């Protein structure tokens, strides 16, 4: 049975009556459906929106507060609802409320007994707050099964559907479709389920023809008219109420930056919205004449009124400016405790008074962060930038800026700040794991971080950390004494120190141009040592970087120096290390230069520039973009010398014994996030880059190569084991024969570096249930590969070529689970191969083999042993 209800609206007229025959049918259907609903409650199964052409369905869906119960793959299968009903059978709401009340009374009685003992009362509050929170949650949301795995039933209420249709009609009118019509139909399904279909008829939109401003204050009129090029309203655009609101907000911000501290958008009114040919539209919708679909126009007038009883808006200037940095005994809201400030001397600089609370802080730096000055016009932008810059110093817990209106419209500005602890130490730790051929290998890491704030009185932050890790990693060669063992234990010990200055350290006045952009200079020094059975590698790194942020979503980073000294040598196991050397000698004979990265000392230096545009806010499910571009030039100063000279310096005999590099590297990473439901997001990513060396032998530092495969890349491949191109892993001594197990699974012992990277991913993320944390599911598909730039006759298919690279793009798919604890996310992804480009080759016995479409080779009975095994990836945070 179907129920149909029309909602129709126009500007300046009442809804016309529907045709008589339709009215009778409508009432009959209402009567029949109401008879059904009076005896049974119907579940809201789904809601659809149809007929809209200009306005997106996503925008209209956001107007519907009712959400159907979640289903599996669109089928009428609702496990969360089943869990809820199962938990409801064992739930007694009256008993839960009684337990909550009893515990509350018990807490109040004990609180009264401990009223004179603050320490015991604090402990009592802490203990009972946890208990009361659990009991309150059970009384309001049900038992554990109902809250964590269940979802309450979503019942259909026809009044809600009618209200939603009215809201859609109003929304369409606000978007310029003044004559829009909305209606809904109801489809009854099996098992007391209903589907609501919202049908939209936008009709012709109205477009801006004339825009007039009526401004009573001459000075305000001059300011606004000079900013018309920034207006949100443009002749020829479709009427949009959001643009009207945006224009009011723009004018408010514009005037508040010009001294109008008390100005509010409430003074801005749309005094007239006049639609052209309104009478014609009325006759058209009443069916008295056919009408047409030509463009309709609207004239609008914006009026900026003066305050009541005044001839102009008041203009405010900044009066006295004070900054109070509280001592340790500060009130909770960040204001100084009474009686503590007067004991300290007042310092002055550039018209600002400072009460530093016995702290040695550079007034010059504080001045550069505070943008207010006496006699200056009030500016809302200065207020926001000052608060943001003081907060980004990472020196204060709280920063509050208050204005007190004194005589003659002068604002006494008081900035209060509560400092963070000068010394801070934190410890972190975690577990890691590697799943290889069906067997798990655990690992772990720990770190200790020590931080000193305002170290030299210039608001600097000094930070040093020590990290130790014990992790399982796949080896490059198996243990000769244990051929089946390819997983080793890797130990990593590292220490790093950095000093962050809240300014650009650069001679001359150019550094002051960055004062508004939260500038930082970071100088770092780190040492990292890796111990493995097959090799040992240490890295000494020194960097100096400038960072600044023009807006909350635009960041810049300029590394003026990045120097890396790498020392490599024998591993901790002599037998495995010697076998690794033999393998490297074999690769060298085939033209590879990978040996330089494991048994040669090297020195690389570079500078780089990075730009990041990020509108994604964690925890908010809305459309967002992420773009990061990086350009890096290595060994630039070596261009002053010939390649022959650089090569001579790199020689171990007669030179300095350090391999030197000259290279160029670029990388572009773009991500797009699109919400599809309230708790579901479709995320896309494209990541590409290129690196090439132009020094002796065109060498590139191993750390600067690109790699594919792993938890943040193509997840159906092991970390760094995909590629290059269509080159397959070959057996030792047999470069034309793939290395594979007896089950047909290719064996990737070495990491596969490449000069060119291309990756693309799409992932559907959604909440499944709550189990101590939000458990989210994911369905993903990844594609990508890396390629080399130089030809290698021993590895055909590894070089990037425009006519062959598309079929060389590997494809994988899979599912994942994410445990979201708000402050961090634990992720498990399982991926299988769909298209493996290396599985097209010429076998000496079988001839041409082409098994690139490998998805059919996946089998649940051979999850880890078959030719297409399930690859489990563990990660912290989302992959992108």
mmCIF file of C-alpha atoms in Angstrom, residues 176 325 371 451 495 524 552 577 586 639 652 811:
data_model
loop_
_atom_site.group_PDB
_atom_site.id
_atom_site.type_symbol
_atom_site.label_atom_id
_atom_site.label_comp_id
_atom_site.label_asym_id
_atom_site.label_seq_id
_atom_site.Cartn_x
_atom_site.Cartn_y
_atom_site.Cartn_z
ATOM 1 C CA UNK A 176 16.389 29.786 -5.006
ATOM 2 C CA UNK A 325 51.269 35.445 33.074
ATOM 3 C CA UNK A 371 49.229 42.364 17.590
ATOM 4 C CA UNK A 451 60.839 18.352 27.313
ATOM 5 C CA UNK A 495 68.152 9.150 20.277
ATOM 6 C CA UNK A 524 67.456 18.772 15.235
ATOM 7 C CA UNK A 552 44.522 26.819 9.955
ATOM 8 C CA UNK A 577 75.674 -11.626 6.886
ATOM 9 C CA UNK A 586 74.941 -11.528 -7.462
ATOM 10 C CA UNK A 639 77.150 21.167 -8.753
ATOM 11 C CA UNK A 652 87.418 4.346 -0.901
ATOM 12 C CA UNK A 811 45.611 -4.077 -7.877
#
